[in-house]
Amino acid sequence: GKSTSATSTSAAFADYYWDVTTGRCLCGAVTFELVGDLIATAVCHCDHCQRQGGSAFSVNLVAHESQLTVKGELKTYEERGENNDDVYVRRKFCPQCGSPIVSELSKSAGIIAIKAGVLDDKSSVKPNVEAWCVDRQPWVTLPEMAISMERE
């Protein structure tokens, strides 16, 4: 498969100086490493995340693209805005099993959202931001959110 690298930092160097978070898709054809501190851990209630994940919301590790190294082939779905005016999100997923891996937020230079459900160790995931609350399903109530935005 094809390898996509968004960082020039070697894994050995990263192990000594930063926390390394690893993950994979359901079938294991795609693996990744995320190094360094997160910008946020965000819950997204938008209709598109609900449809992509088949769930009430998605949980995302928000980071800079330079922090992520992906091994394996990813397919991309380019998501157009509510008015179909431009590409706002590039959703990348495993073409074999369909697992969503990462979304590139094309209007926020270099910002990505790694899907928390594909992490190898989910024990430290603690969302602190929620977005697109306007689309939140009525039964969903999440505790201790530092920031809640009606839209993005």
Tab-separated table of C-alpha atoms in Angstrom:
chain	number	residue	atom	x	y	z
A	1	GLY	CA	0.000	0.000	0.000
A	2	LYS	CA	0.813	3.628	-0.304
A	3	SER	CA	2.305	5.490	2.654
A	4	THR	CA	1.344	9.050	3.529
A	5	SER	CA	3.696	10.937	5.840
A	6	ALA	CA	2.783	14.317	7.238
A	7	THR	CA	5.802	14.647	9.487
A	8	SER	CA	9.558	14.452	9.055
A	9	THR	CA	10.212	13.498	12.682
A	10	SER	CA	11.475	9.930	13.008
A	11	ALA	CA	9.468	7.581	15.203
A	12	ALA	CA	12.546	6.807	17.343
A	13	PHE	CA	13.092	10.503	18.045
A	14	ALA	CA	9.391	10.962	18.759
A	15	ASP	CA	9.376	8.142	21.321
A	16	TYR	CA	11.927	10.007	23.434
A	17	TYR	CA	10.499	13.496	23.261
A	18	TRP	CA	6.722	13.315	22.810
A	19	ASP	CA	3.785	11.178	23.693
A	20	VAL	CA	2.973	8.909	20.781
A	21	THR	CA	-0.629	7.846	20.181
A	22	THR	CA	-1.213	4.929	17.829
A	23	GLY	CA	-4.251	3.579	16.058
A	24	ARG	CA	-5.554	1.461	13.221
A	25	CYS	CA	-8.592	0.736	11.116
A	26	LEU	CA	-10.842	-2.272	11.721
A	27	CYS	CA	-9.000	-4.554	9.262
A	28	GLY	CA	-5.490	-3.311	10.148
A	29	ALA	CA	-4.550	-2.173	6.609
A	30	VAL	CA	-4.157	1.418	7.856
A	31	THR	CA	-2.120	2.323	10.935
A	32	PHE	CA	-1.008	5.683	12.261
A	33	GLU	CA	1.070	7.516	14.845
A	34	LEU	CA	0.166	10.876	16.324
A	35	VAL	CA	2.924	12.729	18.203
A	36	GLY	CA	2.733	15.651	20.620
A	37	ASP	CA	0.023	17.582	22.363
A	38	LEU	CA	-3.517	17.910	21.074
A	39	ILE	CA	-5.201	21.217	20.300
A	40	ALA	CA	-8.453	19.802	21.719
A	41	THR	CA	-10.564	16.689	21.958
A	42	ALA	CA	-13.858	17.540	20.317
A	43	VAL	CA	-17.263	15.957	20.005
A	44	CYS	CA	-18.930	16.845	16.711
A	45	HIS	CA	-22.708	16.572	16.475
A	46	CYS	CA	-22.963	17.651	12.810
A	47	ASP	CA	-25.225	15.681	10.509
A	48	HIS	CA	-22.283	14.653	8.311
A	49	CYS	CA	-20.319	13.136	11.232
A	50	GLN	CA	-23.468	11.300	12.310
A	51	ARG	CA	-23.869	9.855	8.823
A	52	GLN	CA	-20.197	8.970	8.345
A	53	GLY	CA	-19.905	7.221	11.702
A	54	GLY	CA	-23.403	5.767	11.900
A	55	SER	CA	-23.703	7.214	15.389
A	56	ALA	CA	-25.063	10.196	17.318
A	57	PHE	CA	-21.751	12.100	17.176
A	58	SER	CA	-18.050	11.679	16.499
A	59	VAL	CA	-15.193	12.096	18.962
A	60	ASN	CA	-12.074	13.651	17.432
A	61	LEU	CA	-8.503	14.375	18.462
A	62	VAL	CA	-7.783	17.801	16.998
A	63	ALA	CA	-4.145	18.305	16.018
A	64	HIS	CA	-1.884	19.732	13.308
A	65	GLU	CA	-1.292	17.597	10.214
A	66	SER	CA	2.472	17.637	10.893
A	67	GLN	CA	1.822	15.502	14.006
A	68	LEU	CA	0.320	12.581	12.069
A	69	THR	CA	2.034	9.776	10.145
A	70	VAL	CA	-0.208	7.299	8.328
A	71	LYS	CA	0.858	3.939	6.874
A	72	GLY	CA	-1.449	2.309	4.355
A	73	GLU	CA	-3.754	3.578	1.663
A	74	LEU	CA	-6.551	6.009	2.465
A	75	LYS	CA	-9.467	6.971	0.232
A	76	THR	CA	-10.841	10.502	0.439
A	77	TYR	CA	-14.400	11.778	0.347
A	78	GLU	CA	-14.515	15.527	-0.307
A	79	GLU	CA	-17.385	17.031	1.616
A	80	ARG	CA	-18.945	20.173	0.259
A	81	GLY	CA	-20.556	22.782	2.484
A	82	GLU	CA	-24.233	23.252	3.273
A	83	ASN	CA	-24.547	25.424	0.144
A	84	ASN	CA	-22.419	23.059	-1.993
A	85	ASP	CA	-20.070	25.997	-2.589
A	86	ASP	CA	-16.640	24.569	-1.731
A	87	VAL	CA	-14.807	21.612	-0.156
A	88	TYR	CA	-14.771	22.087	3.615
A	89	VAL	CA	-13.783	18.643	4.896
A	90	ARG	CA	-11.731	15.849	3.352
A	91	ARG	CA	-12.792	12.654	5.119
A	92	LYS	CA	-10.130	9.951	4.824
A	93	PHE	CA	-10.978	6.311	5.404
A	94	CYS	CA	-9.706	2.781	4.829
A	95	PRO	CA	-10.864	1.606	1.392
A	96	GLN	CA	-10.921	-2.035	2.585
A	97	CYS	CA	-13.045	-1.887	5.750
A	98	GLY	CA	-14.447	1.664	5.595
A	99	SER	CA	-13.151	2.819	8.986
A	100	PRO	CA	-12.973	6.624	9.167
A	101	ILE	CA	-9.447	7.633	10.202
A	102	VAL	CA	-8.953	11.387	9.853
A	103	SER	CA	-10.701	14.462	8.549
A	104	GLU	CA	-8.802	17.420	7.104
A	105	LEU	CA	-10.518	20.723	7.803
A	106	SER	CA	-9.697	22.496	4.561
A	107	LYS	CA	-10.645	26.005	5.776
A	108	SER	CA	-8.388	25.740	8.856
A	109	ALA	CA	-4.802	25.551	7.613
A	110	GLY	CA	-3.225	22.260	8.639
A	111	ILE	CA	-5.850	21.295	11.228
A	112	ILE	CA	-6.993	17.676	11.297
A	113	ALA	CA	-9.420	15.595	13.343
A	114	ILE	CA	-8.385	12.002	14.076
A	115	LYS	CA	-11.312	9.740	14.949
A	116	ALA	CA	-10.967	8.624	18.584
A	117	GLY	CA	-12.696	5.304	17.898
A	118	VAL	CA	-9.693	4.014	15.929
A	119	LEU	CA	-7.131	4.611	18.705
A	120	ASP	CA	-5.346	1.586	20.150
A	121	ASP	CA	-5.722	3.001	23.682
A	122	LYS	CA	-8.881	5.028	24.261
A	123	SER	CA	-8.477	5.268	28.051
A	124	SER	CA	-7.202	8.869	28.080
A	125	VAL	CA	-9.760	10.335	25.661
A	126	LYS	CA	-11.623	13.157	27.422
A	127	PRO	CA	-13.577	15.540	25.180
A	128	ASN	CA	-13.511	19.191	26.251
A	129	VAL	CA	-15.230	20.851	23.272
A	130	GLU	CA	-18.449	20.117	21.403
A	131	ALA	CA	-19.393	21.560	18.031
A	132	TRP	CA	-22.477	21.693	15.821
A	133	CYS	CA	-24.776	21.456	18.852
A	134	VAL	CA	-27.549	22.685	16.561
A	135	ASP	CA	-27.557	19.115	15.129
A	136	ARG	CA	-27.180	17.330	18.493
A	137	GLN	CA	-29.707	14.522	18.957
A	138	PRO	CA	-32.221	15.429	21.685
A	139	TRP	CA	-31.279	12.552	23.998
A	140	VAL	CA	-27.561	13.438	24.057
A	141	THR	CA	-26.266	15.265	27.142
A	142	LEU	CA	-22.507	15.421	27.649
A	143	PRO	CA	-20.959	16.461	30.983
A	144	GLU	CA	-18.109	18.886	31.601
A	145	MET	CA	-17.709	20.499	28.187
A	146	ALA	CA	-15.520	23.582	28.455
A	147	ILE	CA	-16.866	24.918	25.150
A	148	SER	CA	-20.195	24.211	23.410
A	149	MET	CA	-20.753	25.792	19.991
A	150	GLU	CA	-24.090	25.812	18.175
A	151	ARG	CA	-22.200	25.618	14.899
A	152	GLU	CA	-18.505	25.065	14.142
